[in-house]
Structures are given as C-alpha cells and as structure tokens.
Coordinates of C-alpha atoms in Angstrom, one line a residue:
Chain A
M55 CA 11.5 -9.5 -23.3
K56 CA 13.8 -11.9 -24.0
F57 CA 12.8 -14.9 -22.0
L58 CA 9.5 -14.6 -20.7
K59 CA 6.4 -16.1 -22.1
T60 CA 4.2 -15.9 -19.5
L61 CA 4.6 -12.4 -18.5
D62 CA 4.1 -9.0 -19.6
S63 CA 6.8 -7.0 -20.6
K64 CA 5.4 -3.8 -18.0
F65 CA 6.4 -4.9 -15.5
F66 CA 10.0 -5.1 -16.6
H67 CA 12.6 -2.3 -17.3
D68 CA 14.9 -1.9 -20.2
V69 CA 17.4 -1.0 -18.2
I70 CA 18.3 -0.3 -14.2
P71 CA 17.0 2.5 -13.3
A72 CA 19.0 5.6 -11.7
K73 CA 16.3 6.5 -9.8
P74 CA 13.6 4.2 -7.4
M75 CA 11.1 4.0 -11.1
G76 CA 8.4 2.0 -8.2
K77 CA 8.5 -1.3 -9.9
Y78 CA 8.6 -4.5 -7.2
V79 CA 7.9 -7.1 -7.8
H80 CA 8.3 -9.6 -4.6
F81 CA 8.8 -13.2 -4.4
I82 CA 6.2 -15.2 -2.0
T83 CA 8.6 -17.8 -0.3
I84 CA 8.2 -21.1 2.7
R85 CA 12.4 -22.0 3.1
V86 CA 11.9 -24.8 4.5
T87 CA 15.0 -26.6 7.0
E88 CA 15.8 -30.5 5.9
S89 CA 18.4 -30.9 8.2
Y90 CA 20.0 -28.7 11.2
P91 CA 20.6 -25.0 10.7
L92 CA 22.4 -22.8 12.6
F93 CA 20.5 -19.1 13.1
Q94 CA 22.7 -17.5 15.8
T95 CA 24.5 -15.2 17.0
D96 CA 26.6 -15.2 20.3
G97 CA 26.3 -18.4 20.8
E98 CA 22.7 -18.5 21.6
L99 CA 19.7 -19.5 18.6
N100 CA 18.3 -16.0 17.3
K101 CA 14.2 -15.5 18.3
A102 CA 11.4 -13.6 18.3
R103 CA 8.6 -13.1 21.3
V104 CA 5.7 -12.0 19.0
R105 CA 2.2 -12.7 19.2
A106 CA 1.7 -15.8 17.6
G107 CA -1.5 -15.1 15.3
I108 CA -3.7 -12.3 13.8
E109 CA -6.6 -13.7 15.8
N110 CA -5.0 -15.6 18.2
K111 CA -3.3 -12.9 20.0
E112 CA -0.8 -15.2 22.6
P113 CA 3.2 -14.5 22.8
I114 CA 5.5 -16.9 21.3
S115 CA 9.0 -16.9 20.9
R116 CA 9.4 -17.8 17.9
L117 CA 13.1 -18.5 15.6
A118 CA 13.9 -15.9 14.1
M119 CA 16.1 -15.7 10.5
F120 CA 17.9 -12.9 9.9
K121 CA 17.7 -11.6 6.9
R122 CA 21.4 -11.6 5.8
K123 CA 21.9 -14.8 7.0
Q124 CA 19.3 -15.2 4.1
S125 CA 20.5 -12.8 1.3
T126 CA 24.6 -13.5 1.6
P127 CA 24.3 -17.1 0.5
E128 CA 21.7 -16.0 -1.9
R129 CA 23.9 -13.8 -3.4
L130 CA 26.8 -15.6 -3.3
T131 CA 25.1 -18.4 -5.1
G132 CA 24.9 -15.9 -8.0
R133 CA 29.0 -14.3 -7.3
E134 CA 29.5 -18.8 -7.8
L135 CA 27.3 -18.7 -11.4
L136 CA 29.4 -16.0 -12.7
R137 CA 32.8 -16.9 -11.9
N138 CA 32.0 -20.3 -13.0
Y139 CA 30.9 -18.9 -16.5
K140 CA 33.4 -16.3 -16.2
I141 CA 30.8 -13.6 -16.9
G142 CA 31.7 -9.6 -16.3
D143 CA 34.4 -8.6 -13.5
S144 CA 33.4 -11.9 -11.6
E145 CA 37.4 -12.3 -11.6
K146 CA 38.5 -9.3 -9.8
C147 CA 35.7 -9.1 -8.1
D148 CA 36.1 -9.7 -4.7
Y149 CA 32.9 -9.9 -2.0
N150 CA 33.0 -7.9 0.6
V151 CA 36.7 -6.5 0.3
D152 CA 36.5 -6.0 -3.1
F153 CA 33.6 -4.9 -5.5
S154 CA 34.0 -4.8 -9.2
K155 CA 30.8 -2.3 -8.9
T156 CA 30.0 -3.9 -12.2
T157 CA 28.3 -7.5 -11.9
P158 CA 24.7 -8.0 -11.4
D159 CA 25.7 -9.2 -7.8
C160 CA 27.1 -5.1 -6.4
I161 CA 24.3 -3.6 -8.4
L162 CA 21.3 -6.3 -7.7
Y163 CA 22.2 -6.3 -4.1
G164 CA 24.7 -3.0 -3.8
F165 CA 26.9 -2.0 -1.8
A166 CA 29.3 0.4 -0.4
I167 CA 32.4 1.5 0.0
G168 CA 33.5 4.1 1.8
D169 CA 34.5 7.0 0.2
S170 CA 33.5 5.6 -3.5
G171 CA 30.1 5.9 -3.0
S172 CA 27.5 3.5 -1.8
E173 CA 24.9 1.6 -4.6
K174 CA 21.7 0.6 -2.6
S175 CA 20.2 -2.5 -2.6
K176 CA 16.8 -3.4 -4.6
V177 CA 17.4 -6.3 -3.4
V178 CA 15.9 -6.4 -0.1
V179 CA 14.9 -9.4 2.7
D180 CA 13.6 -9.4 6.2
T181 CA 14.1 -11.3 9.0
A182 CA 12.0 -14.6 8.3
Y183 CA 9.8 -16.4 11.4
S184 CA 9.5 -19.8 12.3
I185 CA 6.0 -20.6 11.9
T186 CA 5.8 -23.2 14.6
P187 CA 7.1 -21.8 18.4
F188 CA 11.0 -21.9 19.5
D189 CA 10.1 -24.2 22.1
D190 CA 9.3 -27.6 19.9
S191 CA 11.8 -26.1 16.4
H192 CA 14.5 -26.7 18.3
L193 CA 16.4 -29.9 20.5
N194 CA 19.9 -29.6 22.5
F195 CA 22.8 -31.8 21.0
T196 CA 25.5 -33.0 23.3
L197 CA 28.8 -32.9 20.7
N198 CA 31.8 -34.7 21.7
A199 CA 35.5 -35.4 21.4
P200 CA 36.1 -39.0 22.6
F201 CA 38.8 -41.0 22.7
E202 CA 39.5 -44.0 19.8
N203 CA 37.4 -46.3 22.2
G204 CA 34.5 -44.9 22.7
T205 CA 34.6 -43.5 26.0
M206 CA 35.8 -39.3 27.1
S207 CA 38.5 -41.0 29.5
R208 CA 41.6 -43.1 29.4
Q209 CA 43.7 -44.5 31.9
G210 CA 41.9 -42.4 34.8
E211 CA 42.9 -39.0 32.5
V212 CA 39.0 -37.2 31.9
T213 CA 38.9 -35.0 28.6
S214 CA 36.6 -32.4 28.8
R215 CA 36.4 -31.8 25.1
I216 CA 32.0 -32.0 25.8
N217 CA 29.8 -29.0 24.1
S218 CA 26.2 -28.5 23.6
Q219 CA 24.6 -26.5 21.5
D220 CA 21.0 -25.8 19.7
H221 CA 20.2 -26.6 16.6
I222 CA 16.6 -26.4 14.5
L223 CA 15.2 -29.1 13.5
P224 CA 14.4 -30.5 10.0
Q225 CA 10.7 -29.4 8.9
V226 CA 10.5 -26.5 10.4
F227 CA 9.5 -23.0 7.9
F228 CA 10.3 -20.3 7.3
P229 CA 8.0 -18.0 5.5
S230 CA 9.6 -15.4 4.1
I231 CA 8.8 -13.0 0.8
V232 CA 12.0 -11.5 -1.5
T233 CA 11.6 -8.4 -2.6
L234 CA 12.7 -6.9 -5.5
K235 CA 13.3 -3.5 -7.4
D236 CA 12.8 -2.0 -10.6
P237 CA 13.4 -4.5 -11.8
T238 CA 14.3 -5.8 -15.9
E239 CA 13.6 -9.3 -17.0
A240 CA 17.4 -10.5 -16.4
G241 CA 18.0 -9.1 -12.9
F242 CA 14.3 -10.3 -12.7
L243 CA 15.7 -14.3 -13.5
Y244 CA 18.2 -13.5 -11.6
V245 CA 17.3 -13.1 -8.1
F246 CA 14.7 -15.8 -9.0
N247 CA 18.1 -18.4 -10.3
N248 CA 19.8 -17.8 -6.6
I249 CA 16.5 -18.0 -4.9
L250 CA 16.0 -21.1 -6.8
R251 CA 19.3 -23.2 -6.0
T252 CA 21.0 -22.2 -2.7
R253 CA 20.6 -24.7 -0.7
H254 CA 22.2 -23.4 2.6
Y255 CA 22.1 -20.8 5.0
G256 CA 23.7 -20.3 8.7
A257 CA 26.4 -21.0 10.1
Q258 CA 29.2 -21.6 7.6
T259 CA 31.3 -24.0 8.9
T260 CA 28.9 -26.7 10.3
R261 CA 27.4 -28.6 7.2
T262 CA 23.9 -28.8 8.3
G263 CA 22.3 -25.8 7.3
R264 CA 20.5 -27.8 4.0
V265 CA 17.5 -25.2 3.6
R266 CA 14.9 -26.1 1.0
N267 CA 13.1 -23.2 0.0
E268 CA 9.8 -23.6 -1.9
L269 CA 8.3 -21.1 -3.8
V270 CA 4.5 -20.2 -2.9
G271 CA 3.9 -17.4 -6.1
V272 CA 5.8 -13.7 -7.5
I273 CA 3.7 -10.8 -7.1
F274 CA 4.2 -7.5 -8.8
A275 CA 3.2 -4.7 -7.9
D276 CA 4.1 -0.9 -7.1
G277 CA 4.9 -0.8 -3.4
E278 CA 5.9 -2.6 -0.7
I279 CA 3.4 -5.3 0.4
V280 CA 3.2 -7.6 3.7
S281 CA 5.4 -8.4 6.3
N282 CA 6.7 -11.9 7.5
L283 CA 6.1 -11.2 10.3
L284 CA 2.1 -10.7 9.2
W285 CA 2.3 -13.3 6.6
T286 CA 3.1 -16.1 8.9
Q287 CA 0.9 -14.9 11.8
K288 CA -1.8 -15.5 9.1
I289 CA -0.2 -19.2 8.6
Y290 CA -0.5 -19.5 12.1
D291 CA -4.3 -18.7 12.4
V292 CA -4.9 -20.9 9.2
M293 CA -3.8 -24.6 10.4
S294 CA -4.8 -23.7 14.3
N295 CA -8.2 -22.9 13.5
A296 CA -8.5 -25.5 10.2
T297 CA -10.7 -29.1 11.1
P298 CA -8.4 -31.3 12.6
K299 CA -5.8 -28.6 13.3
Q300 CA -2.8 -28.7 11.7
I301 CA -0.2 -27.1 14.3
N302 CA -0.1 -30.5 17.3
P303 CA 3.3 -29.5 18.8
P304 CA 5.9 -30.9 19.2
D305 CA 4.7 -32.8 15.7
P306 CA 6.4 -31.1 12.8
L307 CA 4.1 -29.3 9.8
N308 CA 2.4 -31.5 7.2
E309 CA 4.5 -29.6 4.6
D310 CA 1.7 -29.6 2.1
E311 CA -0.4 -28.8 4.4
V312 CA 1.9 -25.2 5.0
L313 CA 1.5 -24.3 2.2
E314 CA -2.1 -24.9 1.4
A315 CA -2.4 -22.2 3.8
A316 CA 0.2 -20.1 2.3
T317 CA -0.9 -19.8 0.0
Q318 CA -4.7 -19.0 1.5
A319 CA -2.5 -16.6 3.5
I320 CA -0.5 -14.4 1.3
T321 CA -4.0 -14.6 -1.2
A322 CA -6.5 -13.0 1.6
L323 CA -3.8 -10.6 2.1
M324 CA -3.0 -9.7 -0.5
S325 CA -6.8 -8.7 -1.0
Q326 CA -6.7 -6.3 1.8
E327 CA -3.7 -4.1 0.0
C328 CA -4.6 -1.1 -1.6
I329 CA -2.1 -1.1 -4.1
S330 CA -1.9 -1.9 -7.0
H331 CA -0.7 -5.5 -7.5
T332 CA -1.3 -9.2 -10.4
D333 CA -0.5 -12.3 -8.8
F334 CA 1.3 -15.8 -9.6
V335 CA 0.4 -17.5 -7.1
G336 CA -0.6 -21.3 -7.2
A337 CA -2.1 -22.7 -11.1
S338 CA -1.0 -19.1 -12.8
F339 CA 2.6 -19.7 -11.1
T340 CA 3.1 -23.0 -11.9
Q341 CA 3.1 -21.8 -15.0
L342 CA 5.5 -19.5 -15.1
L343 CA 7.5 -21.6 -12.7
S344 CA 8.2 -23.6 -15.0
E345 CA 9.2 -21.8 -17.5
V346 CA 12.0 -20.1 -15.3
K347 CA 13.3 -23.6 -14.1
S348 CA 13.5 -24.5 -18.4
I349 CA 15.9 -21.6 -18.6
T350 CA 17.6 -21.7 -15.7
S351 CA 18.4 -26.2 -15.5
N352 CA 19.6 -25.6 -19.2
E353 CA 23.7 -24.2 -19.7
T354 CA 23.1 -22.7 -23.0
R355 CA 20.1 -20.1 -21.9
L356 CA 21.0 -19.5 -18.2
Q357 CA 24.3 -18.3 -20.1
E358 CA 22.4 -16.3 -21.8
M359 CA 20.4 -14.5 -19.1
L360 CA 24.1 -14.2 -17.1
T361 CA 25.1 -12.6 -20.3
Q362 CA 22.8 -10.3 -20.3
A363 CA 21.8 -9.1 -16.5
N364 CA 26.0 -8.7 -16.9
D365 CA 25.4 -6.7 -19.5
E366 CA 22.8 -4.3 -18.0
S367 CA 24.6 -3.9 -14.4
S368 CA 28.1 -2.8 -17.0
I369 CA 25.5 -0.2 -18.9
Y370 CA 24.4 1.1 -15.4
A371 CA 27.9 1.1 -13.9
Q372 CA 28.9 2.4 -17.1
T373 CA 26.1 5.2 -16.8
W374 CA 26.1 6.0 -13.0
V375 CA 28.4 4.4 -10.8
L376 CA 32.2 5.1 -12.6
K377 CA 30.9 8.1 -14.2
S378 CA 31.1 9.8 -11.0
G379 CA 34.0 8.2 -9.3
K380 CA 35.6 9.9 -12.5
K381 CA 35.6 12.8 -10.6
D382 CA 37.5 12.7 -8.6
P383 CA 40.2 9.8 -9.0
K384 CA 42.2 10.5 -5.7
K385 CA 39.0 9.1 -4.0
D386 CA 39.3 5.3 -5.9
T387 CA 42.7 4.8 -4.4
K388 CA 43.6 0.9 -2.5
V389 CA 42.8 2.3 1.3
N390 CA 39.2 3.7 0.3
K391 CA 38.3 0.8 -1.5
K392 CA 38.0 -1.3 1.5
A393 CA 34.7 -2.5 1.1
A394 CA 32.1 -2.7 4.1
A395 CA 28.7 -4.2 3.2
V396 CA 27.8 -6.0 6.4
T397 CA 26.5 -9.8 6.8
E398 CA 26.0 -9.9 10.3
Chain B
M171 CA -7.8 24.3 5.7
V172 CA -5.4 22.2 7.0
S173 CA -4.9 18.6 8.0
I174 CA -3.8 17.0 10.4
Y175 CA -3.2 12.5 10.7
R176 CA -2.2 11.0 13.9
C177 CA -0.3 8.4 13.0
Q178 CA 0.9 5.5 14.7
I179 CA 3.3 2.7 13.0
E180 CA 4.6 -1.0 14.4
L181 CA 7.9 -2.7 13.9
H182 CA 7.4 -5.4 11.8
D183 CA 10.5 -6.4 12.2
S184 CA 13.5 -5.1 14.3
L185 CA 14.5 -2.0 13.9
Y186 CA 18.4 -0.4 13.9
Y187 CA 19.9 3.0 14.3
A188 CA 23.5 4.6 15.4
T189 CA 21.3 6.9 17.6
R190 CA 25.0 6.3 20.5
E191 CA 27.9 5.0 19.6
I192 CA 29.6 3.9 22.9
G193 CA 32.5 1.5 21.9
R194 CA 31.5 -1.2 20.4
L195 CA 28.2 -1.1 21.6
Y196 CA 25.0 0.6 18.3
E197 CA 22.4 2.2 20.3
T198 CA 18.8 2.5 18.8
E199 CA 17.2 5.5 20.6
P200 CA 13.7 4.7 21.1
I201 CA 12.7 7.6 18.8
I202 CA 12.3 8.7 14.6
H203 CA 14.1 11.8 13.4
N204 CA 11.8 13.0 11.0
Y205 CA 14.3 13.4 8.7
A206 CA 13.9 9.9 8.5
L207 CA 10.6 9.8 8.7
C208 CA 10.0 11.3 5.9
Y209 CA 12.9 9.6 3.5
A210 CA 10.9 6.1 4.6
L211 CA 7.2 8.0 3.8
G212 CA 8.9 8.1 0.9
L213 CA 7.8 12.3 0.8
V214 CA 11.3 12.7 -0.4
D215 CA 11.8 13.7 -4.7
S216 CA 8.2 12.2 -5.3
Q217 CA 6.2 12.9 -8.1
I218 CA 2.1 12.1 -5.6
Y219 CA 3.2 14.6 -3.3
S220 CA 5.1 17.0 -6.3
T221 CA 8.2 17.5 -4.0
I222 CA 10.6 17.6 -6.9
V223 CA 13.9 18.1 -6.5
A224 CA 16.7 19.7 -8.7
E225 CA 18.5 16.5 -10.9
E226 CA 22.0 16.7 -9.0
H227 CA 20.0 16.3 -5.9
S228 CA 17.4 13.7 -6.8
Y229 CA 17.9 10.7 -4.8
R230 CA 19.8 7.9 -6.7
Y231 CA 20.4 4.4 -5.9
F232 CA 23.9 5.0 -6.7
C233 CA 25.6 7.6 -3.9
P234 CA 28.9 9.2 -4.8
E235 CA 29.1 10.4 -1.2
Q236 CA 27.5 10.2 2.1
V237 CA 27.2 13.5 2.8
P238 CA 23.3 13.3 3.0
K239 CA 21.4 16.4 1.8
Y240 CA 18.8 17.5 3.9
E241 CA 18.6 21.3 3.1
E242 CA 17.7 20.3 -0.6
H243 CA 14.7 17.8 0.1
L244 CA 13.2 18.2 2.5
T245 CA 12.9 22.6 1.5
P246 CA 10.1 21.3 -1.8
L247 CA 7.9 19.4 1.6
N248 CA 8.0 23.4 2.9
Q249 CA 6.6 24.9 -0.6
Q250 CA 3.6 21.3 -0.6
G251 CA 2.5 22.6 3.7
I252 CA 3.6 19.1 4.3
Y253 CA 5.5 18.3 8.5
V254 CA 6.2 14.9 9.9
T255 CA 7.5 15.3 13.8
P256 CA 9.3 13.3 15.0
A257 CA 7.8 10.0 16.1
R258 CA 7.4 8.4 19.6
S259 CA 7.9 5.0 21.4
L260 CA 4.4 4.3 22.4
N261 CA 5.6 0.8 23.5
H262 CA 9.3 -1.2 22.7
Y263 CA 11.0 -3.1 24.1
S264 CA 15.3 -3.7 22.5
I265 CA 17.1 -6.5 21.8
L266 CA 21.0 -7.1 21.9
N267 CA 22.3 -8.5 18.3
T268 CA 25.5 -9.2 17.8
W269 CA 27.0 -8.6 13.8
K270 CA 30.1 -9.2 12.1
Y271 CA 31.8 -8.8 8.3
A272 CA 32.4 -11.6 6.2
N273 CA 33.4 -12.7 3.5
N274 CA 33.5 -15.8 1.4
N275 CA 37.1 -16.6 1.0
Y276 CA 37.9 -20.1 1.5
H277 CA 41.8 -18.7 3.4
V278 CA 41.8 -15.6 4.6
E279 CA 45.2 -14.2 6.0
M280 CA 45.4 -11.2 9.0
E281 CA 45.5 -7.6 6.9
K282 CA 46.3 -4.7 8.8
T283 CA 43.5 -2.7 9.3
Q284 CA 44.4 0.0 7.2
K285 CA 41.7 2.4 8.6
N286 CA 39.7 2.7 11.6
I287 CA 36.2 1.2 10.7
P288 CA 34.8 -2.2 13.3
S289 CA 34.6 -5.3 11.8
F290 CA 32.5 -6.5 14.7
G291 CA 30.2 -5.0 17.0
R292 CA 26.2 -5.5 19.2
A293 CA 23.8 -3.8 18.2
K294 CA 21.2 -2.9 20.5
E295 CA 17.4 -3.1 18.2
I296 CA 14.1 -1.9 18.8
A297 CA 11.8 -5.5 18.5
E298 CA 9.3 -6.5 16.1
E299 CA 5.5 -5.0 17.4
S300 CA 6.8 -2.2 19.1
R301 CA 5.2 1.2 18.7
F302 CA 5.5 4.8 18.0
E303 CA 3.2 7.4 17.3
F304 CA 3.5 10.7 15.6
F305 CA 1.7 13.9 13.2
V306 CA 1.7 15.0 9.8
I307 CA 0.9 18.2 8.8
S308 CA -0.4 18.7 6.0
Q309 CA -2.1 22.0 3.7
K310 CA -4.4 19.2 1.8
E311 CA -5.2 15.6 2.3
L312 CA -2.9 13.1 2.5
K313 CA -3.1 9.7 1.4
L314 CA 0.9 7.9 3.4
P315 CA 1.6 5.0 2.4
K316 CA 0.5 1.5 4.0
W317 CA 4.0 -0.3 4.8
I318 CA 7.9 1.4 5.2
R319 CA 11.1 0.4 5.3
L320 CA 13.0 1.7 8.5
G321 CA 16.5 2.3 10.1
K322 CA 19.8 0.6 8.3
W323 CA 19.0 -2.9 7.6
M324 CA 15.2 -1.3 6.4
S325 CA 12.8 -2.4 8.2
K326 CA 9.2 -3.3 7.4
A327 CA 7.2 -1.4 10.0
E328 CA 2.9 -0.9 9.7
V329 CA 1.5 2.6 9.4
T330 CA -2.0 3.4 10.3
V331 CA -3.8 6.7 9.7
E332 CA -6.4 8.7 11.3
Q333 CA -7.4 12.3 10.4
L334 CA -7.3 13.9 14.1
P335 CA -10.9 15.9 14.1
K336 CA -11.4 19.3 13.4
H337 CA -9.4 21.7 15.2
K338 CA -9.0 25.0 16.9
I339 CA -6.5 27.6 17.3
S340 CA -5.0 28.7 20.8
E341 CA -2.1 30.6 22.5
G342 CA -0.2 31.0 25.4
I343 CA 1.2 28.7 28.1
F344 CA 2.0 24.7 26.9
T345 CA 2.8 21.5 26.5
C346 CA 4.0 20.0 24.3
T347 CA 4.2 16.0 25.5
H348 CA 6.3 15.3 22.4
P349 CA 9.1 15.5 20.6
L350 CA 9.9 18.5 18.3
N351 CA 12.7 18.8 16.4
P352 CA 14.5 22.2 17.4
L353 CA 15.1 24.1 14.7
D354 CA 11.6 23.6 13.1
V355 CA 9.8 25.5 16.1
M356 CA 12.5 27.8 18.6
F357 CA 12.2 30.6 15.2
T358 CA 8.1 30.1 15.8
N359 CA 8.1 29.8 18.9
Q360 CA 9.7 30.6 22.6
V361 CA 10.6 27.8 23.9
I362 CA 10.5 27.8 28.1
S363 CA 11.8 24.5 28.8
Y364 CA 13.0 21.3 27.4
D365 CA 14.8 18.0 27.6
V366 CA 17.4 17.0 25.3
V367 CA 17.6 13.7 22.8
N368 CA 21.0 13.7 21.3
M369 CA 20.8 12.4 18.5
P370 CA 22.8 13.3 14.8
P371 CA 22.3 15.3 12.5
V372 CA 19.8 17.3 15.1
S373 CA 19.3 16.7 18.0
L374 CA 15.5 16.1 19.5
I375 CA 13.7 17.5 21.8
Q376 CA 10.9 16.7 24.5
N377 CA 8.5 18.0 27.0
V378 CA 8.3 21.2 25.8
Q379 CA 7.2 24.5 27.7
M380 CA 6.3 26.5 24.4
R381 CA 4.4 30.1 24.0
G382 CA 2.6 30.6 21.5
Q383 CA -0.4 29.1 19.2
Y384 CA -1.3 25.9 19.1
Y385 CA -3.5 23.2 16.9
Q386 CA -5.8 21.7 19.4
F387 CA -8.7 18.6 19.5
D388 CA -12.2 18.3 20.1
G389 CA -12.0 15.3 22.6
I390 CA -7.6 15.1 22.7
P391 CA -7.3 17.9 26.0
N392 CA -3.6 16.7 26.2
L393 CA -3.0 17.0 22.6
K394 CA -1.6 20.4 22.1
I395 CA 1.6 20.5 18.5
P396 CA 2.6 23.8 17.8
V397 CA 1.8 25.9 14.7
R398 CA 3.3 27.0 11.9
I399 CA 6.6 24.0 11.8
E400 CA 8.4 23.9 9.3
Y401 CA 11.9 21.5 8.2
R402 CA 14.2 25.0 9.0
F403 CA 18.0 25.3 8.0
R404 CA 19.2 28.8 8.7
S405 CA 18.0 30.7 10.7

C-alpha cells in the first residue's frame, strides 16, 4: 500500500498472482454519450431485444455496446500513457501485432499469441445496454457530399454521393460494470485511470464517439456480482416506477435522476447477493474517487503509479510468462509471434 | 446420499463458442458441453470443492500452450463424486455478429499473411435471456456460484439451483431426454439408440434410449437420469 489511504490493503495482492485467487474489484460506471457515437457491425447499430425491467416484463429493443468496443479504447488509453512516459517495453509493444508480454496492458488485459501462449484477461467487460429503448435513442442522418454551390446537381449532372446512417443520440445511458480480477494496488489504479480518461468509443474513423464515464462506485468482492443487463433493468424499473415518471420517451433522461436511480438499483441488487462484498457507493465513494483523481491528475504521482504497475507486470512476466517460453526457444519465432487477440 | 440438483442458466449477454466452423461463419450450437460447465462453475482446481490438481497442471492466468488437460482436471471431480451433465436449451434465439481483428496504428501496410488465421468472420451467437438446463449429481451437498462466465467472450450468466426431491433407482430400458456425454455413460449403461450432436472435443448424444439403472423422482415422471455417470477418458 503506497498510494491510497482510504482503502484497506486486504483488497489487494502484493504481487500479481499466477492463479486466480478470488479477489475481485468491480468498477460501477454509467457510460453517457455526449455526441453521436456509432456502435455497429454490418452497417447497422448493435441492438438486443430483452425485457424492459425486472418488474416491467414487456420486451423492448435496446442499443448494445459490445464488450470489446468498451475495453479496446480503454486499453489504448493506458498504452498511450505508457508510451508518453516511456515506461517499460511500451515502445516495443505493438497492439494486436506483437505484444511485448511485459507491460501492464499485456498482463492485465491479456493477449493470445498463437503457439507461444496466451494470458487470460484479468479485466472483464460485459455488453452494456441502453436504459432507454432503441427507437428513442437513435436518429437517422443523411450524409452527402454536395458540390461547392451546396446542391447535389451541377449542369444537369446529379451526384450519387449520398447515404444515410443511424447514429446514437447524445444523453443515452449505458450502465456498465468493469471487473478486475486479483488486483494489486497499482493495477487497480491503472485500470481505474483508463476508465476515467477514455473519452471516445465506437467507430474510430468517425470523430463523433464522445462518451463520458460517470463512476457510481467500486465494489470489492470475492466473486462475480450482478450483470449489466440486470442492473439496467433494475434502473429502468426504478425510473419508470418513480412519481412523476422519469422515463418519458422521446425525451432524454435526466442525468442526475439516472445516477440516483443507478445508485439505488445497485445497492438493492447487491443486498441480494450471496457473496461477501465491501461497497464504496455514494458518500464513501466520493472520498475514494477524489483520492484516485489526485493521483492520476498529478504527473509525478501518475508516473510513479504507472512505473509501479509496470514493475509488477514485468516481474510477473519474468516469473511466469517468459520462463515457460524459454523451454523451447524455437517456438518464439517471428512467425509465431503474430498476435491473435480479437478486438471486434 | 447422492444429491441431485436441477440448474438453470439464464444468459445475460450473448454467448459464443465455435461448435462448427463453416468457412468464415462460426456457429454456436445451443447446447453447452459438460466439460465447459465444470470450468465455468469453478469446479476445476478448487479448494472449496477439494478438486485441487497437481501443480504442473494447475489452472493459471498464463497458458504456455493451447493443449487442453481435461483428464488431469476432471479426474479429481470423480474422486469427489461430482458430475455435471451437458446443458440443453429451454428456449433460445440466435443472432449474427461480425468480428474482426484491429490494431491501433495510424498507418497500416498490407502484409502478406504468414499464417492461415482469419482476420474477420461472422459468429452466430446465442442471444441474451436464452435459458439452458443441466443437472449436477453430487455425493455431498454443493453450493454453486450464482454468476458464471461462459464461452469465448466470457459472457455473464445467472445460475439458479433447485435441489430435486428424493429419488429412487429403477432399472430397465429408458429414454433420457437430456443430452449426455457418450464417453461418460457408455461403459456403465448399454446405449441402444441416439442422435449425435457434433462438437469438439467429445460429441454429445441426445434422445438416448438405453438400458441400465436410472434415477427417478416423485412428481417428475419424465425425468430419468442414468446412474453411475463419471468422467472417462480411456476405456
């Protein structure tokens, strides 16, 4: 324990363990769209037809934010920082092409390299679902490339440069829990910082994917906790059963009400869990969050944290990952190093 | 005294694993293998269930090679008298998703592929809120986790467990309506007819007519589970 005073050291490991040891930390976040992001495959926004709430059982279509569309940008945020401060092997570590296997990113978020082994992710993210239905959370935009005079035809020639695309509206809320298994203190801060800093999700070629992560709390437990889907459904129930009703389509939801309902919902759901857990939600979380922010916003402290995370992951790599590779040096040829981590 | 539990899985995220690969289409069959369930339920290499395996086979975050160790991992479950059957779908629907590998370079050059690994494809996944059912037969009382993770994307699913009423053992020809792992039943029961569900590493069988001893339960006349099932890897 070097960085945080608000947390008990029992929540963390001193070194990254080789085996799952049953310590979990869950980051409880609400992802709020701030511009018009795109989460799609095959030219269509991702959606899922599920029950609206736990009590309100009618089915609705929801927007879906797939897991890798959440974890990839967060990984890249962390990698950018490591490169910026020239920490560890970050220069040599090529994402999805040639992982160095030693950086905190490789060890915490995992990699898979054909024949030369795979590191299981310690960070697990699940598909997040919008609270509001698909129909009230998207808009179809027409995109065109007109001539300079602003019209689509010139001297009788009509251009075909016109298309349309569904976009997710601003102020759509995606409750999402990020789970980190077997954290060290520096590993916890590394992942926490990535979530706090990441501002863009979704299609990389567009510049419209601004999303803000509002953290509601952090839960330490000895196992998995509720799913994103159940939490989202509970929030839907809380907000639609409130008087006056807080879900009034097509109006966007009020962020303060969402955060309050989210806190209420997670507290209610956690009380039904049958595992041991320590919750930092509401007032107890405010103190922790400001302590974490004081580290991540201070360049010296941030570098200290990144260096610590890097040292731990290098030690882990030397002990477990690179050691087993040495047994058969032939296996580590350039060909086999081709990475195979899926980022969807 | 043997305890038998009827367990239900409800998916809270879409589930994917490659049961079949048809070119660039990867299909998820709506049936969950019993080996997979043992890992997902945390029964393998666990202190709680006394199924610790030898250090060289222990379950680690880092896997140096892609070689499964089913025999080493599942034999301790036999010693503890724990058996999990494959899970069948109670209700499900499928969705198609496209996936691809990505990298974070600003500049990308086309490289000659050196390995025959596809860089994109379509996965047929089982949608959220689909439900599955399986059975756990155990010599001791078991407490299973409420939330588990399944498939390649580690999708979250909720497990509900119901302990079945007292059973009696009957003998004769019977039909098992649940899928079974043929390796685990064919050495103790005589399998007469079945349908095959093709999937690696051991294809499963369903609609199995067999002769032998089976568990029966008061008030659930259609449920018949063969007695003496355990994990077997060599005859």
